[in-house]
Coordinates of C-alpha atoms in Angstrom, one line a residue:
Chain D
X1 CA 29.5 -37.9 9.5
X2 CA 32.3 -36.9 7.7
X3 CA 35.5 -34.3 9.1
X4 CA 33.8 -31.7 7.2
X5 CA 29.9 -32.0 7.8
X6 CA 31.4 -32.2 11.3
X7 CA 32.8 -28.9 11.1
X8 CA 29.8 -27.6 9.3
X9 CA 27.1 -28.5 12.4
X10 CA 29.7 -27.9 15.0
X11 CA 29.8 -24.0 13.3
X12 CA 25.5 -23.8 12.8
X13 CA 25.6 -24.6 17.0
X14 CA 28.2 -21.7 17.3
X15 CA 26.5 -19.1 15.5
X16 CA 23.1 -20.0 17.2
X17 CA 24.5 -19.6 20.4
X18 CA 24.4 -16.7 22.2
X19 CA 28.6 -17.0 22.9
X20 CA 29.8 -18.0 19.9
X21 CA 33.1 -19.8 20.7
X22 CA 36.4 -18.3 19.1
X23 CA 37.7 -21.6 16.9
X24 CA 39.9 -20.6 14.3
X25 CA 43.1 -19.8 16.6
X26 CA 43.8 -22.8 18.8
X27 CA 41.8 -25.6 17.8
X28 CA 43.2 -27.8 15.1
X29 CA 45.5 -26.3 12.9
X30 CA 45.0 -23.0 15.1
X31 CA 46.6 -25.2 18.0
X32 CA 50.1 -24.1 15.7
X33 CA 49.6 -20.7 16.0
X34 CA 50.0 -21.3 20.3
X35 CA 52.7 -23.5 19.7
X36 CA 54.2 -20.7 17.5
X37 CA 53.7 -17.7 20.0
X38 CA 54.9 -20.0 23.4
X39 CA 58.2 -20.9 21.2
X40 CA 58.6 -17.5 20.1
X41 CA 58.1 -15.8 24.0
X42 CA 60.1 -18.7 25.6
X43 CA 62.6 -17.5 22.6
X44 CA 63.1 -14.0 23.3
X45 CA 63.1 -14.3 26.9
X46 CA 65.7 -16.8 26.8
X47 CA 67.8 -14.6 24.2
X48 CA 67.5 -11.3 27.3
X49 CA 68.3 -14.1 29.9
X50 CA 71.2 -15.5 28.5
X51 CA 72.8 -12.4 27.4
X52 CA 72.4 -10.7 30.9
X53 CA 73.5 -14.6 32.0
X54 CA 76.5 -14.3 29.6
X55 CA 75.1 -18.4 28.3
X56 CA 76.2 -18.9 25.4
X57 CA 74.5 -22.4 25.3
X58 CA 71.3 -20.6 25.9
X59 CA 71.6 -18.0 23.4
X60 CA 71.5 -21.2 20.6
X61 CA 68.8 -22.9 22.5
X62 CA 66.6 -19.5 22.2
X63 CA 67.8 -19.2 18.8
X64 CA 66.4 -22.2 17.5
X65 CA 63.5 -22.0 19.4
X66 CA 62.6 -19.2 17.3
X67 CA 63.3 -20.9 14.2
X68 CA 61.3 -24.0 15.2
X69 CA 58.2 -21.0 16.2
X70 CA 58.5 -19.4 12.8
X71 CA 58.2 -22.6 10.9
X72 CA 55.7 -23.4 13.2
X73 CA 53.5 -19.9 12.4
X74 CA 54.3 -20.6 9.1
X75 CA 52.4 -24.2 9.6
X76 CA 49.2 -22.1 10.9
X77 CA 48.9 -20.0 7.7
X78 CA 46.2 -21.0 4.8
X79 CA 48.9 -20.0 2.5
X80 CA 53.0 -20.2 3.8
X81 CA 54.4 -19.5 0.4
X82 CA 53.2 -15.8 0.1
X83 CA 54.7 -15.3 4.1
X84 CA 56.9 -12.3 2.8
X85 CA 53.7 -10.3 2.3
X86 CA 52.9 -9.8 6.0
X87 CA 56.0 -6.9 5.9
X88 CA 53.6 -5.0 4.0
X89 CA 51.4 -3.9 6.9
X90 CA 53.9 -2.8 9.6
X91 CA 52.4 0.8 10.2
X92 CA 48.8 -0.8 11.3
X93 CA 49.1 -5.0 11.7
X94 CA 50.6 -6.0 15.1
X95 CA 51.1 -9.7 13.1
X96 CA 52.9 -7.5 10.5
X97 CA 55.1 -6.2 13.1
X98 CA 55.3 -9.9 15.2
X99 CA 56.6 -10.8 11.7
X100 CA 59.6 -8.1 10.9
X101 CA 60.1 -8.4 14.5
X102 CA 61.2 -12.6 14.0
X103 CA 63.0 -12.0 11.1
X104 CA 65.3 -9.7 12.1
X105 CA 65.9 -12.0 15.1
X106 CA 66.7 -14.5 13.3
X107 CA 69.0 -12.9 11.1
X108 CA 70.2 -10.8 13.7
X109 CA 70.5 -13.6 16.1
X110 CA 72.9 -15.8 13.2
X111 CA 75.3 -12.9 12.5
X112 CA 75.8 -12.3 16.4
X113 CA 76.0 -16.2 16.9
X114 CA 78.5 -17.2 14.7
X115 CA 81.6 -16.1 16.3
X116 CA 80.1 -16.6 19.3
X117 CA 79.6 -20.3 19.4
X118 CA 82.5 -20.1 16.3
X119 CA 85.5 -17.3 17.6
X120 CA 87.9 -18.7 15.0
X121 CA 85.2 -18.5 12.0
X122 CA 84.2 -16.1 9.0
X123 CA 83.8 -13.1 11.5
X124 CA 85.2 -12.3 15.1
X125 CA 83.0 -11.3 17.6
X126 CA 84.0 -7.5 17.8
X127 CA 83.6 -7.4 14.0
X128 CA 80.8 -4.7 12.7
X129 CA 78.8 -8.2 11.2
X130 CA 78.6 -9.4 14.4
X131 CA 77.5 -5.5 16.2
X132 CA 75.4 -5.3 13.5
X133 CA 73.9 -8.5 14.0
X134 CA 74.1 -8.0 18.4
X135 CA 71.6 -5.0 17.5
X136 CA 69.3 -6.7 15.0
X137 CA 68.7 -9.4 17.2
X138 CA 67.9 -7.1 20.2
X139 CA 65.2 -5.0 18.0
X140 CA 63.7 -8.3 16.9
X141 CA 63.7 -9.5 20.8
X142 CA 61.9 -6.3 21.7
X143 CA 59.0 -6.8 18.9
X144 CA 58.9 -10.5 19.6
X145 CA 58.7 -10.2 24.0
X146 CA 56.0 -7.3 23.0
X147 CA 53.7 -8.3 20.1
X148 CA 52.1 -11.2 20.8
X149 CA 49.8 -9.2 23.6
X150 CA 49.1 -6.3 21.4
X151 CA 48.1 -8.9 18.7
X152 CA 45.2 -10.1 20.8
X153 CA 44.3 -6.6 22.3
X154 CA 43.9 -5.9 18.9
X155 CA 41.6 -8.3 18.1
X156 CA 38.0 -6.7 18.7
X157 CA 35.7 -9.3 18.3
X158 CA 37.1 -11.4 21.9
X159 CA 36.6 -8.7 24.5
X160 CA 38.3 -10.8 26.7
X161 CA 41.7 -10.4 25.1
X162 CA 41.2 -6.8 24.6
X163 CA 42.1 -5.7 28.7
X164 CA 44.9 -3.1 28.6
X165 CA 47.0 -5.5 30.6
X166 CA 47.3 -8.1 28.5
X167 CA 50.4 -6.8 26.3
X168 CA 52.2 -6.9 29.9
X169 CA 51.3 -10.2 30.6
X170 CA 52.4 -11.9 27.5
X171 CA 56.1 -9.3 28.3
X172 CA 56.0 -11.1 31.7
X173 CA 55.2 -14.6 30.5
X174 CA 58.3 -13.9 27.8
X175 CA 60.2 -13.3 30.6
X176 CA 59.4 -16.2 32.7
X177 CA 59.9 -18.5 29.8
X178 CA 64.0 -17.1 29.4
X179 CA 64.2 -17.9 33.3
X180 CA 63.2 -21.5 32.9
X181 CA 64.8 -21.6 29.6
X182 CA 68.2 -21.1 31.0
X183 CA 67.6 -23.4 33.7
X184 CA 67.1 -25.9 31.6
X185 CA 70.1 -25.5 29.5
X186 CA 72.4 -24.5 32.7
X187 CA 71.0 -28.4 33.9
X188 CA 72.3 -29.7 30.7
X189 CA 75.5 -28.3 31.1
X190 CA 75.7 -29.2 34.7
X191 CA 76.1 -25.4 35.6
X192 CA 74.6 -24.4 38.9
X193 CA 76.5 -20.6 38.8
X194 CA 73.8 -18.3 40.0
X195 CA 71.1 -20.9 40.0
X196 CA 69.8 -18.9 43.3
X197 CA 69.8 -15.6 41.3
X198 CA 67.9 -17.3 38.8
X199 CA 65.3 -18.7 41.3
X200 CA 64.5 -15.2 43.1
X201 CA 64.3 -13.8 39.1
X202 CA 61.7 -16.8 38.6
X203 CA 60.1 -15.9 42.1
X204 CA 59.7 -12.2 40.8
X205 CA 58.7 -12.3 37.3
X206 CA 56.0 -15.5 38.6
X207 CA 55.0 -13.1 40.9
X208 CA 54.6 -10.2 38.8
X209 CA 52.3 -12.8 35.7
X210 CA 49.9 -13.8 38.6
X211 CA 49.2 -10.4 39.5
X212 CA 48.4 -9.2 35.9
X213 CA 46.5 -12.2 35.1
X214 CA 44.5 -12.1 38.3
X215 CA 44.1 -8.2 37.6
X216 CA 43.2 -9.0 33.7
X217 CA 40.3 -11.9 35.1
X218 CA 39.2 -9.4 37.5
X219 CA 38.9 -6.8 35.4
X220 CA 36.8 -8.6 33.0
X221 CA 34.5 -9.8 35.9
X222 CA 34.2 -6.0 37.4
X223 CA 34.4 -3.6 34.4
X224 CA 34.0 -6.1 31.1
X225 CA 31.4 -6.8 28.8
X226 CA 29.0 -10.1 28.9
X227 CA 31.2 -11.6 26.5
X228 CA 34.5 -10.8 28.5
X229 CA 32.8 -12.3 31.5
X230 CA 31.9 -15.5 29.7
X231 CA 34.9 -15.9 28.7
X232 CA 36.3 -15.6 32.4
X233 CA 33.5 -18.4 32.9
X234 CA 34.8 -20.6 30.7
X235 CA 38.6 -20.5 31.8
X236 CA 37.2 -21.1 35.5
X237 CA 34.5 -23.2 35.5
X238 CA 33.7 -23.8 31.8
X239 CA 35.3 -25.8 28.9
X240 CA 39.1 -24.9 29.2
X241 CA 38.8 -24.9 33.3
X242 CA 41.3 -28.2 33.2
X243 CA 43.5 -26.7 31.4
X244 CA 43.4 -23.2 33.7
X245 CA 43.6 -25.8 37.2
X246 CA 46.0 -28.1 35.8
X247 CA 48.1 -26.6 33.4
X248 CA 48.3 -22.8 34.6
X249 CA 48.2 -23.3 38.7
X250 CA 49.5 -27.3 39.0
X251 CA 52.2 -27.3 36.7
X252 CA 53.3 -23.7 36.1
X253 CA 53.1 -22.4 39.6
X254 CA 52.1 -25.0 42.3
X255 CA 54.9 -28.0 41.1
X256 CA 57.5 -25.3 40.1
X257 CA 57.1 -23.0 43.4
X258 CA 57.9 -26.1 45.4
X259 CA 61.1 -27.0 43.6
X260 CA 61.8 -23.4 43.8
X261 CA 61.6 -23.9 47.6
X262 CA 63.2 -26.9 47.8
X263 CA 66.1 -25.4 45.8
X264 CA 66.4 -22.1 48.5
X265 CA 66.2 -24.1 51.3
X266 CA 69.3 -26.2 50.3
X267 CA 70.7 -27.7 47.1
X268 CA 69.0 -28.1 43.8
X269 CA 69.8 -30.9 42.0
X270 CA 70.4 -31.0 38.4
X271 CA 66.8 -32.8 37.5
X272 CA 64.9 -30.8 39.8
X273 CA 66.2 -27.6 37.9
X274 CA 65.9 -29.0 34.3
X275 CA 62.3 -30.3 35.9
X276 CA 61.4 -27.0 37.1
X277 CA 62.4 -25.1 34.0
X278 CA 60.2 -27.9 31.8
X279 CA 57.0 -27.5 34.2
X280 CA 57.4 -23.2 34.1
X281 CA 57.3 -23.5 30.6
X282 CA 54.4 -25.9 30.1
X283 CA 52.3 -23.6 32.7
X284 CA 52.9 -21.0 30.1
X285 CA 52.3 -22.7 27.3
X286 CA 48.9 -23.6 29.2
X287 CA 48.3 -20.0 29.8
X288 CA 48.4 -19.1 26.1
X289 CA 46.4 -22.7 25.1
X290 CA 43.7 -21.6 27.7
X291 CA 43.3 -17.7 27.4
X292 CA 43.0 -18.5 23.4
X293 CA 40.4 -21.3 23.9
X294 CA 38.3 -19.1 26.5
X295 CA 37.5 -16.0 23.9
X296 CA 34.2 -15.9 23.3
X297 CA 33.0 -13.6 19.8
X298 CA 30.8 -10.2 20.7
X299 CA 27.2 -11.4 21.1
X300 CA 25.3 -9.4 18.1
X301 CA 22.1 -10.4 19.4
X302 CA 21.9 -11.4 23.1
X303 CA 18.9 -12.8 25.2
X304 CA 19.3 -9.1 26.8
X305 CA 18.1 -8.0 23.1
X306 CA 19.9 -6.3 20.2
X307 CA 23.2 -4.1 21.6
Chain C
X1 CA 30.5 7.9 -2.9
X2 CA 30.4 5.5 0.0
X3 CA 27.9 2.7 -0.5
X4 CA 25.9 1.7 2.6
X5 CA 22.6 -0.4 3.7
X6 CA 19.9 0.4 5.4
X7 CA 18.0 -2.6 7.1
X8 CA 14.0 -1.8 7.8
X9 CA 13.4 -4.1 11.2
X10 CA 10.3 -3.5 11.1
X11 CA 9.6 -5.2 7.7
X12 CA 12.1 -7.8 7.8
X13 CA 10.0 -11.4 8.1
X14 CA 12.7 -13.5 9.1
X15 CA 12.2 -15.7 5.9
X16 CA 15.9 -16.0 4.7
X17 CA 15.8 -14.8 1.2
X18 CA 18.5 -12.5 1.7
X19 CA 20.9 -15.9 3.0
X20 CA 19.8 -18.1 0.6
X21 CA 20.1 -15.7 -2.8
X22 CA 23.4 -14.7 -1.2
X23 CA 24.1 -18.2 -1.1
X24 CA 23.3 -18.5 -4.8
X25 CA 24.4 -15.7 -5.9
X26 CA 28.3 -16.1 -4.7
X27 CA 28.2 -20.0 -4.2
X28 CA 29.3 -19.5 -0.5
X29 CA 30.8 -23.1 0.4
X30 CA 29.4 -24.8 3.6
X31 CA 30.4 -22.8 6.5
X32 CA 30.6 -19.5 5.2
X33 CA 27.8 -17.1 5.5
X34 CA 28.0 -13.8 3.7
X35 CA 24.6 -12.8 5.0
X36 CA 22.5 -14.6 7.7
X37 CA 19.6 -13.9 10.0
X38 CA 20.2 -13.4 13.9
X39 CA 16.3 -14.6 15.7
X40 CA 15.4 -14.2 18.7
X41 CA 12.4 -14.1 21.1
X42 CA 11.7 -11.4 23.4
X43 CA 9.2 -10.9 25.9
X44 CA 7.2 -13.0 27.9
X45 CA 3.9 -14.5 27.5
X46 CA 1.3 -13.4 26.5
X47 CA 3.3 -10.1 25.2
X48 CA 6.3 -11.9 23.1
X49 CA 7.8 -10.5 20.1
X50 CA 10.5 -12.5 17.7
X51 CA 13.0 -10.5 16.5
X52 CA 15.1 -10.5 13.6
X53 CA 18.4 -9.4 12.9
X54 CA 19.8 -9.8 9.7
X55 CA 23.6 -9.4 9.8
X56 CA 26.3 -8.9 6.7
X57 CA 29.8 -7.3 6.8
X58 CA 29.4 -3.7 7.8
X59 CA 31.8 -2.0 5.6
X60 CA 32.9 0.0 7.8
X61 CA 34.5 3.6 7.4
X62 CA 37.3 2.4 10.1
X63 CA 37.6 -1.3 9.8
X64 CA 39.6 -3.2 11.7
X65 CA 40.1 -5.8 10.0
X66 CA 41.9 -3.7 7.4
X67 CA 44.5 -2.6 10.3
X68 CA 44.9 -5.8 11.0
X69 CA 45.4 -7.6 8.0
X70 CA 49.4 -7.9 7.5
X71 CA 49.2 -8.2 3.5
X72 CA 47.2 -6.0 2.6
X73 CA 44.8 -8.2 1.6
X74 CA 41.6 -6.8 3.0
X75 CA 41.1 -3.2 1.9
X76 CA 38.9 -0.5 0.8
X77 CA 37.9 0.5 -2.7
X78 CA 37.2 4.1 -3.9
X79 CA 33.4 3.7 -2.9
X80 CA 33.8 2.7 0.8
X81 CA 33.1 -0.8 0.0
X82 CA 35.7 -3.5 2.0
X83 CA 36.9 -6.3 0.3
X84 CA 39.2 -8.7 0.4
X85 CA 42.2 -9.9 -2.3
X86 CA 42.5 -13.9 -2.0
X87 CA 45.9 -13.5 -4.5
X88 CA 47.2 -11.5 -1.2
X89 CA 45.3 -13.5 1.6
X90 CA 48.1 -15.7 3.5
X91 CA 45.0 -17.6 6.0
X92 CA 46.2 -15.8 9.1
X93 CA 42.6 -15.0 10.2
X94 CA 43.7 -12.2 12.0
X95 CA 40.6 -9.9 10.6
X96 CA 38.2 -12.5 11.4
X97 CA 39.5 -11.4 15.0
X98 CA 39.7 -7.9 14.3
X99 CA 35.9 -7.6 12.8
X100 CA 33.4 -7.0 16.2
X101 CA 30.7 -8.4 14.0
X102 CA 31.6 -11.5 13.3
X103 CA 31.4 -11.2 9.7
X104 CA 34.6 -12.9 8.2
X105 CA 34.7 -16.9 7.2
X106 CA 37.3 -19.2 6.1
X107 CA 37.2 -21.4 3.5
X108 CA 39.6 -23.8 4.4
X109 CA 39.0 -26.7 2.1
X110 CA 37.1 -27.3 -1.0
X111 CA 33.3 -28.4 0.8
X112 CA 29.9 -29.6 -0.9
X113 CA 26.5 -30.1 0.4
X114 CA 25.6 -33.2 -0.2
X115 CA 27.0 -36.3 0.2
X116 CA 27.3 -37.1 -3.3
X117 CA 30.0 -34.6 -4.2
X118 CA 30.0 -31.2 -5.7
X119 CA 27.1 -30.3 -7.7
X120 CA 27.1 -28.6 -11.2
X121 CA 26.1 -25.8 -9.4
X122 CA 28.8 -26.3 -6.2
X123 CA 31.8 -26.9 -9.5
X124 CA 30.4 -23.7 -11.1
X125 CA 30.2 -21.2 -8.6
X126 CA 31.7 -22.8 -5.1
X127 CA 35.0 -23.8 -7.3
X128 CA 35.8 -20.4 -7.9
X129 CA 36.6 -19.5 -5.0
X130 CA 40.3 -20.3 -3.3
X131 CA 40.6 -22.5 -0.1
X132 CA 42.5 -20.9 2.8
X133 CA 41.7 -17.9 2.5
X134 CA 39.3 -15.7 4.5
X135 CA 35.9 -14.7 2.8
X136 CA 33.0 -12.3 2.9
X137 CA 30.7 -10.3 1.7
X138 CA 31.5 -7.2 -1.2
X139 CA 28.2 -5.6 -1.5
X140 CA 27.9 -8.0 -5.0
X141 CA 30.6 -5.5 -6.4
X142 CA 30.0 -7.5 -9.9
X143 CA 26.2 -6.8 -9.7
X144 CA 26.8 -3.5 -8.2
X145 CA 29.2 -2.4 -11.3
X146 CA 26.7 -3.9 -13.2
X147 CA 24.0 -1.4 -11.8
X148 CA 21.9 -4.2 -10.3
X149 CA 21.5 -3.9 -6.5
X150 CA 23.0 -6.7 -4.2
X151 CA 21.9 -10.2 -4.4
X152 CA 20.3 -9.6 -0.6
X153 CA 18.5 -6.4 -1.6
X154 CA 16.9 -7.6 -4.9
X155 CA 15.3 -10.8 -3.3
X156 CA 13.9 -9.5 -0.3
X157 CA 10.4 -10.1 -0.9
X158 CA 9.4 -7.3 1.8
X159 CA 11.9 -4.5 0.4
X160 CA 13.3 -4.3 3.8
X161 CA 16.9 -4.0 2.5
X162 CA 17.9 -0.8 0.8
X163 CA 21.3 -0.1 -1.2
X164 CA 22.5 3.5 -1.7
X165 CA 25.2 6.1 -1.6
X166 CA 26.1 7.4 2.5
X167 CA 27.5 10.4 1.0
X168 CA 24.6 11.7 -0.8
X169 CA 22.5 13.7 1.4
X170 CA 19.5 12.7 -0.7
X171 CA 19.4 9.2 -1.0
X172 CA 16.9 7.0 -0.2
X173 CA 19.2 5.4 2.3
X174 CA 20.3 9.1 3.9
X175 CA 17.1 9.8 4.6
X176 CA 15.7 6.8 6.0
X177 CA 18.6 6.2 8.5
X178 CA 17.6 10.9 9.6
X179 CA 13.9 10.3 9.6
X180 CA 13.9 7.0 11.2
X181 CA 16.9 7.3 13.7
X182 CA 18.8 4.5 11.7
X183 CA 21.5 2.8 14.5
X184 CA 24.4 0.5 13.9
X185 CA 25.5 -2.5 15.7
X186 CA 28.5 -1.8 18.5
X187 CA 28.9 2.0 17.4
X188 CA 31.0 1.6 20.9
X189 CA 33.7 0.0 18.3
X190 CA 34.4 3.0 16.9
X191 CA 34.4 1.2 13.3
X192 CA 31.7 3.8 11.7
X193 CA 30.0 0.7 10.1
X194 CA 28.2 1.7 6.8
X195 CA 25.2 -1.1 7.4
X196 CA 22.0 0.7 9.0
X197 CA 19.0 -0.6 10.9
X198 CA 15.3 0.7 11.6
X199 CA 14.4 0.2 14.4
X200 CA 10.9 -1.9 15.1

């Protein structure tokens, strides 16, 4: 059977089942649009971190990652060449917005950079280019920590991504991907200045994602539709539940919480923070991978009868 | 003007003329399904019943997958009916999340039916359309413009489909969905869809 009859039965099964999976965002090419938004968080984060952090080295690392994740949401679109359109939209389309949002950053973030990371260059650092390009980097920060929630709580046809609380989480999970972000670039500078600030930051905005992801499943148990709650099935006992017990608990909170312990109770070492920073990140890359893959379309036609 | 549908239940059959002259009538590639039939039984025995539900895009007066769409792409024309522009379509597939109904397909590679290849038929009427882009269905605005009634409503053998103006108080299709308390699917969305159903 060829890729495309494939395709073709695997869709006739989904639309005769009662819970039509959600496909087109995370599975193949969709798997770039993820890749695109956990680059773009980890991104913006990393920018707020490493200017409260005053890392220099971690403002170019967040840079780029947010050059790699708009050539990577590039890669997701059917059509990259006509990407300028998607400014056309800003007053309705939260993917409009996600997109002004990156490209100010970018530009922004390359005006403000320069005489950072280059004092004796084109511009100095207290030139208006480089406040000009401080506060176009800040705006795009802004849209890209908050967009990527609304984008989903937007989208109407997954009740599961449509809870209230998930714009918060995906600020949160922004925010935890700048904390490991900077640990890893202050373990590949062989920094360890106010690695314990840094660890009670991780400790607080970890604690803060749990809460609003357990709230956001619990929600869809107690108050959500059947759909919602099928898709709650699926992240915890269904098709994506490895990715939920090993990605999300093992290796963003479980492995990382104990090196966070280890480090509190006495000194971190240098592989242990770049190790913890890598495993924060992959949890949330395995939150976004696994939320994605558990939507479930509204049911039209349920065994309950038409809705 | 705001075209609409009205879908009689209680006549539909379940036979899927209205998916297969949709089929031929805008050369849908593999995949994409501009009208299809939801069935399903209800009841148990001896007192079952099968049901039939047969789905298309809503056109709704609030669509969401308009607000959603970052180009512009999908939009409404002058008579309320939704459509999309593939020139403007960037593949984002954002509406296809946005619409509650589920009606929103992309056509993300040239496809044929058979094994062989492309058909006359597939080259003549599948070819048209562009790959990655999303697709669906535009109340057959050519046959429409044309003064024909959709491709759906002129083939259903049991006249179960009707095609008509909302907005005139008189129509066939206004005073089917007063007399017969015409509902629409998730009116809980807010979307004010324009696609009607009888109930059984």
């Amino acid at each position: 059977m060829s890729d495309s009859q494939a395709k073709y039965q695997q869709m006739l099964i989904d639309l005769r089942s009662d819970f039509r999976p959600q496909r087109d965002w995370g599975e193949g090419r969709g798997l770039l649009l993820v890749v695109g938004h956990f680059f773009v968080g980890v991104a913006a984060g990393g920018w707020l971190m490493s200017l409260i952090f005053a890392s220099s080295n971690g403002l170019l690392l967040s840079y780029l990652l947010a050059a790699l994740g708009g050539v990577v949401h590039l890669g997701f679109l059917g059509h990259p060449e006509r990407y300028w359109r998607m400014m056309r939209r800003v007053k309705t389309s939260w993917v409009s917005r996600g997109f002004v949002g990156i490209t100010l950053f970018l530009v922004g973030g390359f005006l403000y950079l320069v005489p950072v990371l280059w004092p004796t260059g084109l511009w100095g650092g207290g030139s208006i280019t480089a406040m000009l390009g401080y506060g176009m980097a800040a705006i795009g920060m802004v849209v890209m920590i908050g967009y990527m929630g609304f984008v989903y709580t937007a989208s109407r046809a997954i009740p599961f991504w449509n809870s209230p609380l998930h714009p918060a989480l995906y600020v949160g999970y922004a925010l935890r991907g700048g904390v490991a972000a900077l640990l890893v670039t202050r373990a590949l500078e062989a920094n360890l200045d106010q690695v314990n600030q840094l660890l009670v930051l991780w400790i607080a905005v970890t604690v803060a994602v749990t809460l609003f992801y357990v709230l956001e499943i619990h929600g869809a148990l107690s108050s959500g539709n059947a759909a919602a709650r099928r898709s709650v099935h699926e992240l915890l006992a269904g098709r994506v539940s490895a990715y939920f017990y090993g990605g999300i608990l093992l290796l963003g909170i479980i492995l990382p919480a104990f090196l966070v312990w280890t480090g509190m109770s006495g000194p971190l070492t240098l592989g242990a923070m770049a190790l913890l920073g890598v495993a924060s990140a992959g949890g949330d890359f395995f939150m976004k991978y696994a939320t994605i893959r558990a939507g479930v379309h509204l049911p039209l036609l349920t065994r309950a009868g038409a809705r | 003007m705001r075209y609409g549908m009205v879908i009689d239940l209680k006549r539909c059959i379940g036979c899927y003329g209205c998916q297969l002259s949709c089929k031929a009538e805008n050369g849908t590639p593999p995949g994409v399904f501009f009208a299809r039939v939801l069935k399903q039984e209800e009841g148990t025995y001896p007192t079952v019943n099968m049901l039939f539900l047969p789905v298309l895009c809503n056109h709704c007066e609030e669509p969401a997958c308009v607000d959603a769409c970052p180009t512009g792409a999908s939009f409404i024309w002058e008579d309320g009916t939704v459509d999309i522009d593939p020139d403007q379509c960037v593949g984002c597939r954002s509406c296809m999340m946005a619409c509650p109904y589920g009606n929103r397909y992309i056509n993300d590679k040239p496809q044929h039916y058979f094994a062989q290849g492309q058909t006359a038929f597939e080259q003549a009427r599948t070819g048209r359309h562009q790959t990655e882009v999303v697709m669906k269905c535009n109340f057959c605005r050519d046959r429409v413009q044309a003064g024909q009634d959709p491709a759906c409503v002129a083939n259903c053998p049991t006249s179960a489909r009707i095609f008509g103006d909302l907005d005139d108080s008189s129509s066939i299709v206004s005073r089917l969905i007063k007399e017969r308390a015409g509902f629409t699917l998730h009116p809980e969305m807010a979307t004010k869809p324009c696609v009607y159903y009888l109930p059984t």
